[in-house]
CSV table of C-alpha atoms and ligand atoms in Angstrom, one decimal:
chain,number,residue,atom,x,y,z
A,819,MET,CA,-71.3,-13.7,-38.5
A,820,SER,CA,-71.4,-13.7,-42.4
A,821,GLU,CA,-69.9,-16.5,-44.5
A,822,ALA,CA,-67.3,-14.1,-46.0
A,823,THR,CA,-65.6,-13.5,-42.4
A,824,LYS,CA,-65.7,-17.2,-41.4
A,825,SER,CA,-62.3,-18.7,-41.5
A,826,GLU,CA,-61.5,-22.0,-43.1
A,827,SER,CA,-61.2,-24.0,-39.9
A,828,SER,CA,-64.0,-24.4,-37.2
A,829,LEU,CA,-61.3,-24.7,-34.5
A,830,PHE,CA,-60.1,-22.1,-32.2
A,831,PRO,CA,-56.6,-21.1,-33.5
A,832,THR,CA,-54.7,-22.3,-30.4
A,833,TYR,CA,-52.1,-24.2,-32.4
A,834,ALA,CA,-49.7,-23.2,-35.1
A,835,ARG,CA,-49.9,-26.3,-37.1
A,836,TYR,CA,-47.5,-27.6,-39.7
A,837,PRO,CA,-48.7,-28.2,-43.2
A,838,PHE,CA,-48.7,-32.1,-42.4
A,839,THR,CA,-51.4,-34.4,-42.1
A,840,PRO,CA,-50.6,-37.9,-40.8
A,841,VAL,CA,-53.3,-40.5,-41.4
A,842,ARG,CA,-51.6,-43.7,-40.4
A,843,GLY,CA,-48.9,-45.0,-38.0
A,844,GLN,CA,-46.9,-48.1,-37.2
A,845,GLY,CA,-44.1,-48.3,-34.7
A,846,SER,CA,-41.7,-45.3,-35.3
A,847,TRP,CA,-43.3,-44.3,-38.7
A,848,LEU,CA,-46.0,-42.1,-39.8
A,849,TRP,CA,-47.6,-41.8,-43.2
A,850,ASP,CA,-49.2,-38.6,-44.5
A,851,ASP,CA,-52.3,-38.2,-46.6
A,852,LYS,CA,-50.2,-38.3,-49.7
A,853,GLY,CA,-48.7,-41.5,-48.9
A,854,ASN,CA,-45.1,-40.1,-47.8
A,855,LYS,CA,-43.3,-41.9,-45.0
A,856,TYR,CA,-42.0,-40.2,-41.9
A,857,LEU,CA,-39.5,-41.3,-39.1
A,858,ASP,CA,-41.2,-40.0,-36.0
A,859,PHE,CA,-38.8,-38.8,-33.2
A,860,VAL,CA,-41.7,-36.7,-31.6
A,861,SER,CA,-44.0,-39.6,-30.6
A,862,GLY,CA,-47.0,-37.3,-30.2
A,863,ILE,CA,-44.8,-35.2,-27.6
A,864,ALA,CA,-43.6,-38.3,-25.5
A,865,VAL,CA,-47.0,-40.0,-25.7
A,866,THR,CA,-46.8,-42.8,-28.2
A,867,ASN,CA,-43.9,-44.3,-26.2
A,868,LEU,CA,-44.7,-47.9,-27.5
A,869,GLY,CA,-44.7,-46.6,-31.0
A,870,HIS,CA,-47.8,-46.1,-33.1
A,871,ALA,CA,-50.8,-48.6,-33.0
A,872,PRO,CA,-48.8,-51.1,-30.6
A,873,GLN,CA,-50.5,-54.5,-30.9
A,874,ARG,CA,-50.7,-55.4,-27.3
A,875,ILE,CA,-52.3,-52.3,-26.3
A,876,LYS,CA,-54.8,-52.4,-29.2
A,877,GLU,CA,-55.8,-55.8,-28.2
A,878,ALA,CA,-56.5,-54.6,-24.6
A,879,LEU,CA,-58.5,-51.8,-25.7
A,880,VAL,CA,-60.4,-53.7,-28.4
A,881,LYS,CA,-61.3,-56.5,-25.8
A,882,GLN,CA,-62.5,-53.7,-23.4
A,883,LEU,CA,-64.5,-52.0,-26.2
A,884,ASP,CA,-66.4,-55.3,-26.6
A,885,GLU,CA,-67.1,-55.5,-22.7
A,886,LEU,CA,-67.8,-52.1,-21.2
A,887,TRP,CA,-66.9,-48.4,-21.8
A,888,HIS,CA,-67.9,-46.4,-18.9
A,889,VAL,CA,-69.8,-46.7,-15.7
A,890,SER,CA,-68.8,-43.7,-13.6
A,891,ASN,CA,-66.6,-43.7,-10.3
A,892,LEU,CA,-69.9,-44.4,-8.4
A,893,TYR,CA,-69.0,-48.0,-8.9
A,894,HIS,CA,-66.0,-50.5,-8.7
A,895,ILE,CA,-63.8,-50.6,-11.8
A,896,PRO,CA,-61.5,-53.6,-11.7
A,897,ASN,CA,-59.1,-52.2,-14.4
A,898,GLN,CA,-58.7,-49.1,-12.4
A,899,GLU,CA,-57.6,-51.0,-9.4
A,900,ALA,CA,-55.4,-53.3,-11.3
A,901,ALA,CA,-53.7,-50.4,-13.0
A,902,ALA,CA,-53.2,-48.5,-9.6
A,903,LYS,CA,-51.8,-51.8,-8.2
A,904,LEU,CA,-49.4,-52.0,-10.9
A,905,LEU,CA,-48.2,-48.5,-10.5
A,906,THR,CA,-47.8,-48.8,-6.8
A,907,ASP,CA,-46.1,-52.2,-7.0
A,908,ASN,CA,-43.6,-50.6,-9.4
A,909,SER,CA,-42.9,-47.2,-7.7
A,910,CYS,CA,-42.7,-45.7,-4.1
A,911,ALA,CA,-46.3,-44.6,-4.2
A,912,ASP,CA,-49.1,-46.1,-2.2
A,913,ALA,CA,-52.2,-44.5,-3.8
A,914,VAL,CA,-53.3,-43.4,-7.1
A,915,PHE,CA,-55.9,-41.0,-8.6
A,916,PHE,CA,-56.7,-41.3,-12.2
A,917,CYS,CA,-57.7,-38.3,-14.4
A,918,ASN,CA,-57.5,-37.4,-18.0
A,919,SER,CA,-54.5,-35.2,-18.6
A,920,GLY,CA,-51.2,-34.0,-17.4
A,921,ALA,CA,-52.6,-30.5,-16.2
A,922,GLU,CA,-55.4,-32.5,-14.2
A,923,ALA,CA,-52.8,-34.8,-12.6
A,924,ASN,CA,-50.8,-31.6,-11.5
A,925,GLU,CA,-53.9,-29.9,-10.3
A,926,ALA,CA,-54.7,-33.0,-8.2
A,927,ALA,CA,-51.2,-33.0,-6.8
A,928,ILE,CA,-51.5,-29.4,-5.8
A,929,LYS,CA,-55.0,-30.0,-4.3
A,930,LEU,CA,-53.7,-32.9,-2.4
A,931,ALA,CA,-50.6,-31.1,-0.9
A,932,ARG,CA,-52.9,-28.1,0.4
A,933,ARG,CA,-55.4,-30.4,1.7
A,934,TYR,CA,-52.8,-32.5,3.4
A,935,GLN,CA,-51.2,-29.4,5.1
A,936,GLN,CA,-54.7,-28.0,6.0
A,937,LYS,CA,-56.6,-31.0,7.1
A,938,VAL,CA,-53.9,-33.6,8.3
A,939,ALA,CA,-50.8,-31.8,9.3
A,940,GLY,CA,-52.9,-28.8,10.5
A,941,THR,CA,-50.3,-26.3,9.2
A,942,GLY,CA,-52.7,-24.2,7.0
A,943,ARG,CA,-49.8,-24.0,4.4
A,944,TYR,CA,-50.9,-23.5,0.7
A,945,GLU,CA,-47.9,-22.1,-1.3
A,946,VAL,CA,-46.3,-24.2,-3.9
A,947,ILE,CA,-42.8,-23.3,-5.1
A,948,THR,CA,-41.9,-24.1,-8.8
A,949,PHE,CA,-38.8,-23.3,-11.0
A,950,ASN,CA,-38.2,-20.9,-13.9
A,951,GLN,CA,-38.7,-22.4,-17.2
A,952,SER,CA,-40.8,-25.2,-15.7
A,953,PHE,CA,-43.9,-26.5,-17.5
A,954,HIS,CA,-46.8,-27.8,-15.5
A,955,GLY,CA,-50.0,-27.4,-17.7
A,956,ARG,CA,-52.6,-25.0,-19.0
A,957,THR,CA,-55.3,-25.0,-16.3
A,958,LEU,CA,-55.5,-21.8,-14.1
A,959,ALA,CA,-53.6,-23.4,-11.3
A,960,THR,CA,-51.1,-25.3,-13.5
A,961,LEU,CA,-50.3,-22.3,-15.8
A,962,THR,CA,-49.7,-20.3,-12.6
A,963,ALA,CA,-47.3,-23.1,-11.4
A,964,THR,CA,-45.6,-23.0,-14.7
A,965,GLY,CA,-42.4,-20.8,-14.7
A,966,GLN,CA,-42.9,-19.3,-18.1
A,967,ASP,CA,-44.7,-16.1,-18.7
A,968,LYS,CA,-46.0,-16.9,-22.2
A,969,VAL,CA,-48.6,-19.4,-20.9
A,970,LYS,CA,-50.0,-16.6,-18.5
A,971,ASP,CA,-50.4,-13.8,-20.9
A,972,GLY,CA,-54.0,-12.4,-20.7
A,973,PHE,CA,-55.2,-14.7,-18.1
A,974,THR,CA,-55.1,-12.7,-15.1
A,975,PRO,CA,-56.1,-12.6,-12.3
A,976,LEU,CA,-54.0,-15.7,-11.5
A,977,PRO,CA,-54.7,-18.0,-8.4
A,978,GLU,CA,-52.7,-17.2,-5.4
A,979,GLY,CA,-50.1,-19.3,-3.7
A,980,PHE,CA,-47.4,-19.9,-6.3
A,981,ARG,CA,-43.8,-18.8,-6.3
A,982,HIS,CA,-41.0,-19.3,-8.8
A,983,VAL,CA,-37.2,-19.5,-8.1
A,984,PRO,CA,-34.4,-20.1,-10.7
A,985,LEU,CA,-33.6,-23.7,-11.1
A,986,HIS,CA,-30.2,-24.6,-9.3
A,987,ASP,CA,-30.3,-21.4,-7.2
A,988,VAL,CA,-30.0,-22.7,-3.7
A,989,GLN,CA,-30.0,-19.4,-2.1
A,990,ALA,CA,-33.2,-18.2,-3.9
A,991,LEU,CA,-35.0,-21.4,-3.0
A,992,ASP,CA,-34.0,-21.2,0.6
A,993,ALA,CA,-35.3,-17.6,0.7
A,994,ALA,CA,-38.6,-18.7,-0.9
A,995,ILE,CA,-39.4,-21.1,1.8
A,996,ASN,CA,-41.8,-19.7,4.5
A,997,ASP,CA,-44.3,-20.7,7.0
A,998,LYS,CA,-46.9,-21.0,4.2
A,999,THR,CA,-44.8,-23.4,1.9
A,1000,ALA,CA,-47.0,-26.5,1.3
A,1001,ALA,CA,-44.9,-28.2,-1.5
A,1002,ILE,CA,-42.1,-27.8,-4.0
A,1003,MET,CA,-42.8,-29.0,-7.4
A,1004,ILE,CA,-40.2,-30.0,-10.0
A,1005,GLU,CA,-39.5,-31.7,-13.3
A,1006,MET,CA,-36.4,-34.0,-13.0
A,1007,VAL,CA,-35.7,-33.0,-16.7
A,1008,GLN,CA,-37.3,-29.6,-17.6
A,1009,ALA,CA,-38.6,-30.6,-20.9
A,1010,GLU,CA,-40.7,-27.7,-22.5
A,1011,GLY,CA,-38.1,-25.4,-20.9
A,1012,GLY,CA,-35.1,-26.8,-23.0
A,1013,ILE,CA,-34.2,-30.4,-21.8
A,1014,TYR,CA,-32.3,-29.5,-18.7
A,1015,PRO,CA,-31.6,-32.5,-16.3
A,1016,VAL,CA,-31.7,-31.2,-12.7
A,1017,GLU,CA,-28.3,-31.4,-11.0
A,1018,PRO,CA,-28.1,-34.2,-8.3
A,1019,ALA,CA,-26.9,-31.9,-5.5
A,1020,PHE,CA,-29.8,-29.5,-6.1
A,1021,VAL,CA,-32.2,-32.4,-5.8
A,1022,GLN,CA,-30.6,-33.6,-2.7
A,1023,HIS,CA,-30.8,-30.0,-1.3
A,1024,ILE,CA,-34.7,-29.9,-2.2
A,1025,THR,CA,-35.3,-33.4,-0.4
A,1026,LYS,CA,-33.5,-32.2,2.8
A,1027,LEU,CA,-35.4,-28.9,2.7
A,1028,CYS,CA,-38.6,-30.6,2.4
A,1029,LYS,CA,-37.8,-33.2,5.1
A,1030,ASP,CA,-36.5,-30.6,7.5
A,1031,ASN,CA,-39.4,-28.1,7.0
A,1032,GLY,CA,-42.5,-30.6,6.6
A,1033,ILE,CA,-42.8,-29.5,3.0
A,1034,LEU,CA,-44.1,-32.0,0.3
A,1035,LEU,CA,-42.1,-32.9,-2.7
A,1036,ILE,CA,-44.1,-33.0,-5.9
A,1037,VAL,CA,-42.3,-34.4,-9.0
A,1038,ASP,CA,-43.8,-33.8,-12.5
A,1039,GLU,CA,-43.2,-37.0,-14.4
A,1040,ILE,CA,-45.6,-36.2,-17.0
A,1041,GLN,CA,-43.1,-36.0,-20.0
A,1042,THR,CA,-40.2,-38.0,-18.1
A,1043,GLY,CA,-42.2,-40.8,-16.8
A,1044,MET,CA,-43.0,-44.5,-18.0
A,1045,GLY,CA,-39.3,-45.4,-18.9
A,1046,ARG,CA,-38.5,-42.4,-21.3
A,1047,THR,CA,-35.4,-41.3,-19.3
A,1048,GLY,CA,-33.9,-44.8,-18.8
A,1049,LYS,CA,-35.8,-45.4,-15.5
A,1050,LEU,CA,-39.5,-46.0,-15.1
A,1051,PHE,CA,-39.6,-42.6,-13.3
A,1052,ALA,CA,-37.0,-40.0,-13.5
A,1053,PHE,CA,-36.7,-39.4,-9.8
A,1054,GLU,CA,-35.2,-42.9,-9.6
A,1055,HIS,CA,-31.9,-41.6,-11.1
A,1056,TYR,CA,-31.6,-39.5,-8.0
A,1057,GLY,CA,-32.4,-42.2,-5.3
A,1058,ILE,CA,-35.2,-40.1,-4.0
A,1059,GLU,CA,-38.9,-40.9,-3.2
A,1060,PRO,CA,-41.3,-37.9,-3.8
A,1061,ASP,CA,-44.3,-37.6,-1.6
A,1062,ILE,CA,-46.4,-37.1,-4.8
A,1063,PHE,CA,-45.7,-37.5,-8.6
A,1064,THR,CA,-47.8,-37.1,-11.8
A,1065,LEU,CA,-48.0,-39.0,-14.9
A,1066,ALA,CA,-49.9,-38.5,-18.2
A,1067,LYS,CA,-48.4,-38.6,-21.7
A,1068,GLY,CA,-46.7,-42.0,-22.1
A,1069,ILE,CA,-49.1,-43.8,-19.5
A,1070,GLY,CA,-51.8,-44.3,-22.1
A,1071,SER,CA,-49.8,-45.1,-25.3
A,1072,GLY,CA,-52.0,-42.4,-27.0
A,1073,PHE,CA,-55.2,-42.8,-25.1
A,1074,PRO,CA,-55.9,-39.6,-23.0
A,1075,VAL,CA,-55.3,-40.5,-19.3
A,1076,GLY,CA,-53.4,-38.9,-16.4
A,1077,ALA,CA,-52.5,-40.1,-12.8
A,1078,MET,CA,-51.5,-38.6,-9.5
A,1079,LEU,CA,-49.6,-40.9,-7.2
A,1080,GLY,CA,-48.8,-40.3,-3.6
A,1081,LYS,CA,-47.3,-41.9,-0.3
A,1082,GLY,CA,-49.7,-43.8,2.0
A,1083,TYR,CA,-49.6,-41.0,4.7
A,1084,LEU,CA,-51.3,-38.5,2.2
A,1085,ALA,CA,-54.2,-40.8,1.4
A,1086,GLU,CA,-56.1,-39.7,4.3
A,1087,ALA,CA,-56.0,-36.1,3.0
A,1088,PHE,CA,-58.7,-37.1,0.4
A,1089,SER,CA,-62.0,-38.4,1.6
A,1090,ALA,CA,-65.1,-39.4,-0.4
A,1091,GLY,CA,-66.2,-36.1,-2.4
A,1092,SER,CA,-63.0,-34.2,-1.8
A,1093,HIS,CA,-61.8,-34.7,-5.5
A,1094,GLY,CA,-63.2,-36.6,-8.4
A,1095,SER,CA,-63.6,-36.8,-12.2
A,1096,THR,CA,-66.3,-38.2,-14.3
A,1097,PHE,CA,-64.0,-39.8,-16.9
A,1098,GLY,CA,-61.1,-40.4,-14.4
A,1099,GLY,CA,-60.0,-44.1,-14.8
A,1100,THR,CA,-62.7,-45.5,-17.1
A,1101,PRO,CA,-62.7,-49.1,-18.0
A,1102,ILE,CA,-61.4,-48.4,-21.3
A,1103,ALA,CA,-58.6,-45.9,-20.1
A,1104,THR,CA,-57.4,-48.1,-17.5
A,1105,ALA,CA,-57.2,-51.3,-19.7
A,1106,VAL,CA,-54.9,-49.2,-21.8
A,1107,VAL,CA,-52.9,-48.1,-18.8
A,1108,LYS,CA,-52.7,-51.6,-17.4
A,1109,ALA,CA,-51.4,-53.0,-20.7
A,1110,THR,CA,-48.9,-50.1,-21.2
A,1111,ILE,CA,-47.4,-50.7,-17.7
A,1112,GLU,CA,-47.3,-54.4,-18.3
A,1113,THR,CA,-45.5,-53.9,-21.5
A,1114,ILE,CA,-43.0,-51.3,-20.3
A,1115,VAL,CA,-42.1,-53.2,-17.1
A,1116,GLY,CA,-42.4,-56.7,-18.5
A,1117,ASP,CA,-40.2,-56.0,-21.5
A,1118,LYS,CA,-37.8,-53.8,-19.5
A,1119,LEU,CA,-38.2,-50.9,-21.9
A,1120,ALA,CA,-36.7,-48.4,-19.2
A,1121,ASP,CA,-33.5,-50.3,-19.6
A,1122,ARG,CA,-33.9,-50.3,-23.4
A,1123,ALA,CA,-34.5,-46.5,-23.3
A,1124,ALA,CA,-31.3,-46.0,-21.4
A,1125,GLU,CA,-29.3,-48.1,-24.0
A,1126,MET,CA,-30.9,-46.5,-27.1
A,1127,GLY,CA,-30.6,-43.2,-25.4
A,1128,GLU,CA,-26.9,-43.6,-24.9
A,1129,TYR,CA,-26.5,-44.9,-28.5
A,1130,LEU,CA,-28.5,-41.8,-29.8
A,1131,ALA,CA,-26.6,-39.3,-27.9
A,1132,GLU,CA,-23.2,-41.0,-28.7
A,1133,GLN,CA,-24.1,-40.9,-32.5
A,1134,LEU,CA,-25.2,-37.4,-32.2
A,1135,ARG,CA,-22.0,-36.4,-30.5
A,1136,GLU,CA,-19.9,-38.1,-33.0
A,1137,LYS,CA,-21.8,-36.7,-36.2
A,1138,LEU,CA,-22.5,-33.2,-34.9
A,1139,ALA,CA,-19.2,-32.8,-32.8
A,1140,GLY,CA,-17.5,-29.4,-33.4
A,1141,HIS,CA,-20.3,-28.0,-35.5
A,1142,PRO,CA,-20.4,-24.2,-34.9
A,1143,LEU,CA,-24.1,-24.3,-34.4
A,1144,VAL,CA,-24.1,-26.7,-31.7
A,1145,VAL,CA,-23.7,-25.6,-28.1
A,1146,GLU,CA,-24.5,-28.8,-26.3
A,1147,ILE,CA,-26.1,-32.2,-26.6
A,1148,ARG,CA,-27.8,-33.3,-23.4
A,1149,GLY,CA,-30.7,-35.3,-21.9
A,1150,LYS,CA,-31.5,-38.6,-20.2
A,1151,GLY,CA,-32.4,-41.8,-22.0
A,1152,LEU,CA,-34.6,-41.1,-24.8
A,1153,ILE,CA,-35.4,-37.4,-24.1
A,1154,VAL,CA,-32.5,-35.7,-25.9
A,1155,GLY,CA,-31.8,-31.9,-26.5
A,1156,ILE,CA,-29.4,-30.4,-29.2
A,1157,GLU,CA,-28.9,-26.8,-28.1
A,1158,CYS,CA,-27.9,-24.5,-30.8
A,1159,THR,CA,-26.4,-20.9,-31.0
A,1160,GLU,CA,-29.6,-19.8,-32.9
A,1161,PRO,CA,-33.4,-20.4,-33.3
A,1162,VAL,CA,-33.9,-24.0,-34.6
A,1163,ALA,CA,-37.6,-23.8,-35.8
A,1164,SER,CA,-36.5,-24.1,-39.4
A,1165,PHE,CA,-34.8,-27.4,-38.7
A,1166,VAL,CA,-38.3,-28.8,-37.9
A,1167,ASN,CA,-39.7,-27.9,-41.4
A,1168,GLU,CA,-36.6,-29.0,-43.0
A,1169,GLY,CA,-36.6,-32.3,-41.2
A,1170,MET,CA,-40.2,-32.9,-42.4
A,1171,GLN,CA,-39.1,-32.3,-46.0
A,1172,ARG,CA,-36.6,-34.9,-45.4
A,1173,GLY,CA,-39.0,-37.3,-43.8
A,1174,LEU,CA,-37.8,-36.8,-40.1
A,1175,LEU,CA,-40.2,-35.5,-37.5
A,1176,ILE,CA,-38.5,-33.5,-34.6
A,1177,LEU,CA,-39.6,-30.8,-32.3
A,1178,THR,CA,-38.1,-27.9,-30.3
A,1179,ALA,CA,-37.9,-27.1,-26.8
A,1180,GLY,CA,-37.6,-23.5,-26.3
A,1181,PRO,CA,-36.3,-21.4,-29.2
A,1182,ASN,CA,-32.6,-22.8,-29.6
A,1183,VAL,CA,-33.1,-26.4,-28.6
A,1184,ILE,CA,-34.0,-29.4,-31.0
A,1185,ARG,CA,-35.9,-31.9,-28.9
A,1186,LEU,CA,-35.8,-35.7,-29.9
A,1187,LEU,CA,-38.4,-37.9,-28.4
A,1188,PRO,CA,-38.4,-41.4,-30.4
A,1189,SER,CA,-40.4,-44.3,-29.2
A,1190,LEU,CA,-38.8,-46.6,-26.5
A,1191,LEU,CA,-38.9,-49.2,-29.2
A,1192,VAL,CA,-36.7,-47.3,-31.7
A,1193,THR,CA,-34.1,-49.4,-33.4
A,1194,ARG,CA,-30.4,-48.7,-33.9
A,1195,GLU,CA,-31.0,-48.4,-37.7
A,1196,GLU,CA,-33.8,-45.9,-37.1
A,1197,ILE,CA,-31.6,-43.8,-34.9
A,1198,ASP,CA,-28.8,-44.0,-37.6
A,1199,GLN,CA,-31.3,-42.8,-40.2
A,1200,ALA,CA,-32.5,-39.9,-38.0
A,1201,VAL,CA,-29.0,-39.0,-37.0
A,1202,GLY,CA,-28.0,-39.1,-40.7
A,1203,ILE,CA,-30.7,-36.7,-41.6
A,1204,LEU,CA,-29.8,-34.3,-38.8
A,1205,ALA,CA,-26.2,-34.5,-39.7
A,1206,ALA,CA,-27.1,-33.6,-43.3
A,1207,MET,CA,-29.1,-30.6,-42.3
A,1208,PHE,CA,-26.4,-29.3,-40.0
A,1209,ALA,CA,-23.7,-29.9,-42.7
A,1210,GLU,CA,-25.7,-27.7,-45.1
A,1211,ARG,CA,-26.0,-24.9,-42.6
A,1212,THR,CA,-22.3,-24.8,-42.3
A,1213,ALA,CA,-22.0,-24.5,-46.0
A,1214,ALA,CA,-24.5,-21.7,-46.2
A,1215,VAL,CA,-22.6,-19.6,-43.6
B,618,LIG,C1,-47.2,-32.0,-21.2
B,618,LIG,C2,-46.9,-31.6,-19.9
B,618,LIG,C3,-47.8,-31.2,-19.0
B,618,LIG,C4,-49.3,-30.9,-19.4
B,618,LIG,O1,-49.9,-32.1,-19.8
B,618,LIG,P1,-51.4,-31.9,-20.6
B,618,LIG,O2,-51.8,-33.4,-20.8
B,618,LIG,O3,-51.1,-31.3,-21.8
B,618,LIG,O4,-52.3,-31.3,-19.7
B,618,LIG,C5,-47.4,-30.9,-17.6
B,618,LIG,N1,-46.2,-31.1,-17.2
B,618,LIG,C6,-45.3,-31.5,-18.1
B,618,LIG,C7,-43.8,-31.7,-17.6
B,618,LIG,C8,-45.6,-31.7,-19.4
B,618,LIG,O5,-44.7,-32.2,-20.4
């Protein structure tokens, strides 16, 4: 290719990036390459749950960098054992598989469900039912599981064995169950799909359906897990225990890592060699996971997220109440959506100009994902900027 046709960037154009280059972060704040300061209510999409550059995690990481980086899963990795123990001690799960991303965690969950049905239960079942508007990842299996067409465009043929039903449609769900159904996979709050918390009655229906029909329940906690919703895991709000659940985003405080967790009776479905990952659970990754869980559990940050989430929702309701553009303010803990009557993309650009980073969840929903350590003062500032933006829209109409 000649120089003339080469584009400015050497990256594949898979992202529509904002004209914004953050170069430094501390707590809830980011600084760009021109020295401007921004209040971050995105948190790298629910990843930097402890804020930017958290001291305790940094110390654990630096200590591990001095000792050992990588040895492969051919050998014992004490940090991996310790991080897994922390996860099982603090959840209904008994076993953990570490990987490197959310999509990989969901891939592992789908594989475990199929393998359990085929090798342990002996049912031969393989189908996974998921919900419209859900998001489960970008690998071929997880984009097929995802209930949004846009992620599938141009990637056929897609793997077999996935069915989608509308969220909260009991009849459609019942009708989708058959003698091939291995698992039902669900987010407790549909995040990418528009911040829709699942209704408790629907969750109860699913758990009964699973129990009565030998179907495994997989909960995708990749965005909702690690305290974000006001519980360590969002399924705790519903008093249920999934057979399998998946984590990524917030589990590594910014270090790339994922995890698939399951009940003890599923452990025998995997044997040596049935699943694996070169980088899964390296000494470095699991040093970070360990410090992150210790911090979130030890400092009761899920409770803090519940309290701050309530304050954020209350302030938003107070300041945006009755605004003609606002349809609904909803969420759980510190995952909050402001649904509007029209597309909200321009709010993101304008927020950036005013020093507030926010994101969308679908075309009409503003999504707010502050750090779990966000302060009331920071919430007041963010709500003030949002209120000012909304007030100007009214004036312009
Ligand atoms: C982000 C996300 C994923 C995919 O995670 P990656 O790390 O991007 O592969 C899957 N499910 C949910 C609910 C997510 O929010």
